[in-house]
PDB file of C-alpha atoms in Angstrom:
ATOM      1  CA  MET A  29      -3.428  19.862  -4.101  1.00 37.00           C
ATOM      2  CA  LEU A  30      -1.941  20.147  -0.941  1.00 39.00           C
ATOM      3  CA  HIS A  31      -2.334  17.974   1.653  1.00 41.00           C
ATOM      4  CA  GLN A  32      -4.025  19.326   4.627  1.00 41.00           C
ATOM      5  CA  PRO A  33      -3.063  17.858   7.869  1.00 42.00           C
ATOM      6  CA  GLU A  34      -5.942  16.096  10.041  1.00 42.00           C
ATOM      7  CA  THR A  35      -6.687  18.205  13.236  1.00 40.00           C
ATOM      8  CA  LEU A  36      -3.927  19.148  15.218  1.00 38.00           C
ATOM      9  CA  HIS A  37      -5.822  19.321  18.662  1.00 40.00           C
ATOM     10  CA  PRO A  38      -8.343  16.398  18.478  1.00 42.00           C
ATOM     11  CA  ALA A  39      -9.958  15.593  21.810  1.00 41.00           C
ATOM     12  CA  PRO A  40      -7.592  13.709  23.924  1.00 53.00           C
ATOM     13  CA  GLY A  41      -7.869   9.784  23.384  1.00 79.00           C
ATOM     14  CA  MET A  42      -6.148   8.484  26.561  1.00 93.00           C
ATOM     15  CA  THR A  43      -4.763  10.107  29.670  1.00 96.00           C
ATOM     16  CA  TYR A  44      -0.717   9.491  30.310  1.00 97.00           C
ATOM     17  CA  ASP A  45      -2.106   7.555  33.435  1.00 96.00           C
ATOM     18  CA  GLN A  46      -4.119   5.284  30.920  1.00 96.00           C
ATOM     19  CA  VAL A  47      -1.113   5.201  28.605  1.00 97.00           C
ATOM     20  CA  LEU A  48       1.052   3.843  31.080  1.00 97.00           C
ATOM     21  CA  GLU A  49      -1.804   1.094  32.417  1.00 97.00           C
ATOM     22  CA  THR A  50      -2.513   0.158  28.959  1.00 96.00           C
ATOM     23  CA  VAL A  51       1.266  -0.516  28.125  1.00 97.00           C
ATOM     24  CA  ARG A  52       1.688  -2.604  32.018  1.00 97.00           C
ATOM     25  CA  TYR A  53      -1.160  -4.561  30.896  1.00 96.00           C
ATOM     26  CA  GLU A  54      -0.083  -4.909  26.791  1.00 94.00           C
ATOM     27  CA  GLY A  55       3.316  -5.745  27.792  1.00 95.00           C
ATOM     28  CA  ALA A  56       2.851  -7.537  30.878  1.00 96.00           C
ATOM     29  CA  TYR A  57       5.119  -5.528  32.657  1.00 97.00           C
ATOM     30  CA  PRO A  58       5.213  -6.103  36.667  1.00 96.00           C
ATOM     31  CA  THR A  59       5.041  -2.496  37.612  1.00 97.00           C
ATOM     32  CA  ARG A  60       4.002   1.292  36.356  1.00 96.00           C
ATOM     33  CA  GLU A  61       7.972   2.305  36.791  1.00 97.00           C
ATOM     34  CA  ARG A  62       8.622  -0.370  34.336  1.00 97.00           C
ATOM     35  CA  ALA A  63       5.809   0.247  32.169  1.00 97.00           C
ATOM     36  CA  GLU A  64       6.842   4.146  32.224  1.00 97.00           C
ATOM     37  CA  GLU A  65      10.590   3.258  31.375  1.00 97.00           C
ATOM     38  CA  ALA A  66       9.351   1.241  28.315  1.00 97.00           C
ATOM     39  CA  VAL A  67       6.903   4.347  27.327  1.00 97.00           C
ATOM     40  CA  HIS A  68      10.508   6.773  27.592  1.00 96.00           C
ATOM     41  CA  ASN A  69      12.984   4.483  25.996  1.00 96.00           C
ATOM     42  CA  VAL A  70      10.525   3.568  22.766  1.00 97.00           C
ATOM     43  CA  LEU A  71       9.087   7.060  22.498  1.00 97.00           C
ATOM     44  CA  GLY A  72      12.154   8.682  22.944  1.00 95.00           C
ATOM     45  CA  ALA A  73      13.979   6.751  19.882  1.00 96.00           C
ATOM     46  CA  PHE A  74      11.448   6.592  17.844  1.00 97.00           C
ATOM     47  CA  GLY A  75      10.743  10.724  17.980  1.00 95.00           C
ATOM     48  CA  ARG A  76      14.603  10.330  16.403  1.00 94.00           C
ATOM     49  CA  HIS A  77      12.539   8.672  13.202  1.00 94.00           C
ATOM     50  CA  VAL A  78       9.350  10.446  12.518  1.00 93.00           C
ATOM     51  CA  THR A  79       9.387  13.896  10.936  1.00 91.00           C
ATOM     52  CA  GLY A  80       7.375  16.727   9.705  1.00 91.00           C
ATOM     53  CA  ASN A  81       3.917  17.494   9.814  1.00 94.00           C
ATOM     54  CA  GLU A  82       3.186  13.693  10.972  1.00 95.00           C
ATOM     55  CA  ARG A  83       5.765  14.039  13.796  1.00 94.00           C
ATOM     56  CA  VAL A  84       3.744  17.552  14.931  1.00 95.00           C
ATOM     57  CA  GLU A  85       0.592  15.880  14.447  1.00 97.00           C
ATOM     58  CA  LEU A  86       1.226  12.534  16.691  1.00 97.00           C
ATOM     59  CA  ALA A  87       2.557  14.412  19.504  1.00 96.00           C
ATOM     60  CA  ALA A  88      -0.673  16.958  19.631  1.00 96.00           C
ATOM     61  CA  ARG A  89      -2.475  13.357  19.917  1.00 96.00           C
ATOM     62  CA  LEU A  90      -1.053  12.120  22.672  1.00 97.00           C
ATOM     63  CA  PRO A  91      -0.963  12.924  26.181  1.00 97.00           C
ATOM     64  CA  LEU A  92       1.556  15.982  27.226  1.00 96.00           C
ATOM     65  CA  GLU A  93       4.080  13.676  29.168  1.00 96.00           C
ATOM     66  CA  ALA A  94       4.236  11.239  26.229  1.00 96.00           C
ATOM     67  CA  ALA A  95       4.709  14.261  23.750  1.00 96.00           C
ATOM     68  CA  ARG A  96       7.431  15.773  25.272  1.00 96.00           C
ATOM     69  CA  HIS A  97       8.836  11.825  25.167  1.00 95.00           C
ATOM     70  CA  LEU A  98       8.408  11.656  21.449  1.00 96.00           C
ATOM     71  CA  VAL A  99      10.073  15.169  20.871  1.00 95.00           C
ATOM     72  CA  SER A 100      12.825  15.429  23.224  1.00 92.00           C
ATOM     73  CA  GLN A 101      15.390  13.930  20.221  1.00 86.00           C
ATOM     74  CA  VAL A 102      16.444  15.457  17.394  1.00 88.00           C
ATOM     75  CA  PRO A 103      15.297  13.748  14.065  1.00 86.00           C
ATOM     76  CA  ALA A 104      18.304  11.483  12.545  1.00 86.00           C
ATOM     77  CA  ALA A 105      19.354  11.496   9.662  1.00 83.00           C
ATOM     78  CA  GLU A 106      19.123   7.891   8.330  1.00 85.00           C
ATOM     79  CA  PRO A 107      15.814   6.053   8.362  1.00 84.00           C
ATOM     80  CA  LEU A 108      16.226   2.441   9.517  1.00 92.00           C
ATOM     81  CA  THR A 109      14.137  -0.434   9.201  1.00 94.00           C
ATOM     82  CA  GLY A 110      12.104  -1.954  11.870  1.00 95.00           C
ATOM     83  CA  TRP A 111      14.297  -4.509  12.600  1.00 95.00           C
ATOM     84  CA  ALA A 112      17.318  -2.221  12.684  1.00 96.00           C
ATOM     85  CA  PHE A 113      15.729  -0.029  15.054  1.00 96.00           C
ATOM     86  CA  VAL A 114      14.578  -2.661  17.372  1.00 97.00           C
ATOM     87  CA  LYS A 115      18.840  -3.266  17.241  1.00 97.00           C
ATOM     88  CA  ASP A 116      19.796  -0.229  17.498  1.00 95.00           C
ATOM     89  CA  LEU A 117      17.563   0.656  20.729  1.00 96.00           C
ATOM     90  CA  ALA A 118      18.736  -2.478  22.073  1.00 97.00           C
ATOM     91  CA  SER A 119      22.153  -1.313  21.782  1.00 97.00           C
ATOM     92  CA  ARG A 120      21.193   1.400  23.536  1.00 93.00           C
ATOM     93  CA  ARG A 121      20.159   0.346  26.567  1.00 93.00           C
ATOM     94  CA  GLY A 122      22.042  -2.657  26.379  1.00 95.00           C
ATOM     95  CA  ALA A 123      18.865  -4.657  26.120  1.00 96.00           C
ATOM     96  CA  THR A 124      18.293  -7.609  23.811  1.00 97.00           C
ATOM     97  CA  PRO A 125      16.630  -7.713  20.638  1.00 97.00           C
ATOM     98  CA  ALA A 126      13.626  -9.741  22.035  1.00 97.00           C
ATOM     99  CA  THR A 127      12.994  -7.713  24.911  1.00 96.00           C
ATOM    100  CA  THR A 128      13.513  -4.598  23.027  1.00 97.00           C
ATOM    101  CA  ARG A 129      11.029  -5.660  20.204  1.00 97.00           C
ATOM    102  CA  TRP A 130       8.628  -7.026  23.262  1.00 96.00           C
ATOM    103  CA  GLU A 131       8.495  -3.787  24.510  1.00 97.00           C
ATOM    104  CA  THR A 132       8.752  -1.429  21.658  1.00 97.00           C
ATOM    105  CA  GLY A 133       5.613  -3.509  20.465  1.00 96.00           C
ATOM    106  CA  ALA A 134       3.590  -2.656  23.839  1.00 97.00           C
ATOM    107  CA  VAL A 135       4.757   0.945  23.437  1.00 98.00           C
ATOM    108  CA  LEU A 136       3.665   1.479  19.875  1.00 97.00           C
ATOM    109  CA  ALA A 137       0.714  -0.394  19.825  1.00 96.00           C
ATOM    110  CA  VAL A 138      -0.888   2.295  22.238  1.00 96.00           C
ATOM    111  CA  VAL A 139       0.500   5.013  19.340  1.00 97.00           C
ATOM    112  CA  ALA A 140      -0.746   3.459  16.737  1.00 96.00           C
ATOM    113  CA  ARG A 141      -4.893   3.801  18.868  1.00 95.00           C
ATOM    114  CA  LEU A 142      -3.984   7.157  19.888  1.00 96.00           C
ATOM    115  CA  ALA A 143      -2.698   8.101  16.068  1.00 96.00           C
ATOM    116  CA  GLY A 144      -5.836   6.577  14.315  1.00 95.00           C
ATOM    117  CA  PRO A 145      -5.668   5.140  10.998  1.00 94.00           C
ATOM    118  CA  SER A 146      -5.223   7.842   8.782  1.00 95.00           C
ATOM    119  CA  LEU A 147      -2.132   9.122  10.875  1.00 96.00           C
ATOM    120  CA  LEU A 148      -0.771   6.146  11.002  1.00 96.00           C
ATOM    121  CA  ALA A 149      -0.763   5.371   7.275  1.00 94.00           C
ATOM    122  CA  ARG A 150       1.280   8.891   6.410  1.00 95.00           C
ATOM    123  CA  ILE A 151       3.677   7.757   9.458  1.00 95.00           C
ATOM    124  CA  LEU A 152       4.169   4.207   7.709  1.00 94.00           C
ATOM    125  CA  ASP A 153       4.625   5.850   4.781  1.00 92.00           C
ATOM    126  CA  GLN A 154       7.299   7.060   5.846  1.00 89.00           C
ATOM    127  CA  PHE A 155       9.412   4.444   6.926  1.00 91.00           C
ATOM    128  CA  PRO A 156      11.119   1.534   5.111  1.00 89.00           C
ATOM    129  CA  GLU A 157       9.481  -1.820   5.219  1.00 87.00           C
ATOM    130  CA  GLY A 158       8.936  -3.447   9.012  1.00 91.00           C
ATOM    131  CA  TRP A 159       7.410  -0.684  10.974  1.00 95.00           C
ATOM    132  CA  ALA A 160       4.017  -1.875  10.394  1.00 94.00           C
ATOM    133  CA  LEU A 161       4.561  -4.993  12.566  1.00 93.00           C
ATOM    134  CA  LEU A 162       5.926  -3.038  15.376  1.00 95.00           C
ATOM    135  CA  PHE A 163       2.464  -0.936  15.228  1.00 95.00           C
ATOM    136  CA  GLY A 164       0.847  -4.575  15.354  1.00 91.00           C
ATOM    137  CA  GLN A 165      -0.480  -4.210  11.805  1.00 88.00           C
ATOM    138  CA  ALA A 166      -0.013  -6.003   8.959  1.00 82.00           C
ATOM    139  CA  GLN A 167       2.835  -5.702   6.245  1.00 71.00           C
ATOM    140  CA  LEU A 168       1.619  -5.325   3.046  1.00 59.00           C
ATOM    141  CA  LEU A 169       4.057  -6.494   0.383  1.00 49.00           C
ATOM    142  CA  THR A 170       4.695  -4.587  -2.499  1.00 49.00           C
ATOM    143  CA  ARG A 171       5.460  -5.313  -6.043  1.00 39.00           C
ATOM    144  CA  SER A 172       8.929  -5.036  -5.769  1.00 42.00           C
ATOM    145  CA  THR A 173       9.421  -6.996  -2.412  1.00 44.00           C
ATOM    146  CA  ALA A 174       6.924  -9.665  -3.692  1.00 42.00           C
ATOM    147  CA  ALA A 175       9.033 -10.438  -6.791  1.00 41.00           C
TER     148      ALA A 175
END
């Protein structure tokens, strides 16, 4: 049975301004500009890792400005663990892994809400371990990781 994507044009969940204000609140950023920088950095880096129908569906659920950040990068050849993603983004930006982890969590928590549980589960299925925590989700252990 072929997987049928959910709707590609759901009703918009948030405007770009609402995304920025939510990231500003969740990340405790002092200014809107700092929140926008976080959105730009994280979505651009994340866009290198989400692929296929999930990338298209996620872009359709984001406000246009956020979707542009997501699809602005060519997908990476190798998937990274969640922690490797944070370290890679930190090194590209010249930031610490701790502040980059905070920034990533603030942005991806909003992305998780906009994606919805079904799409988020499909996105997380594409990735190695450690990504669920970046979205504010529980990291469930499989038998192979629990043993």
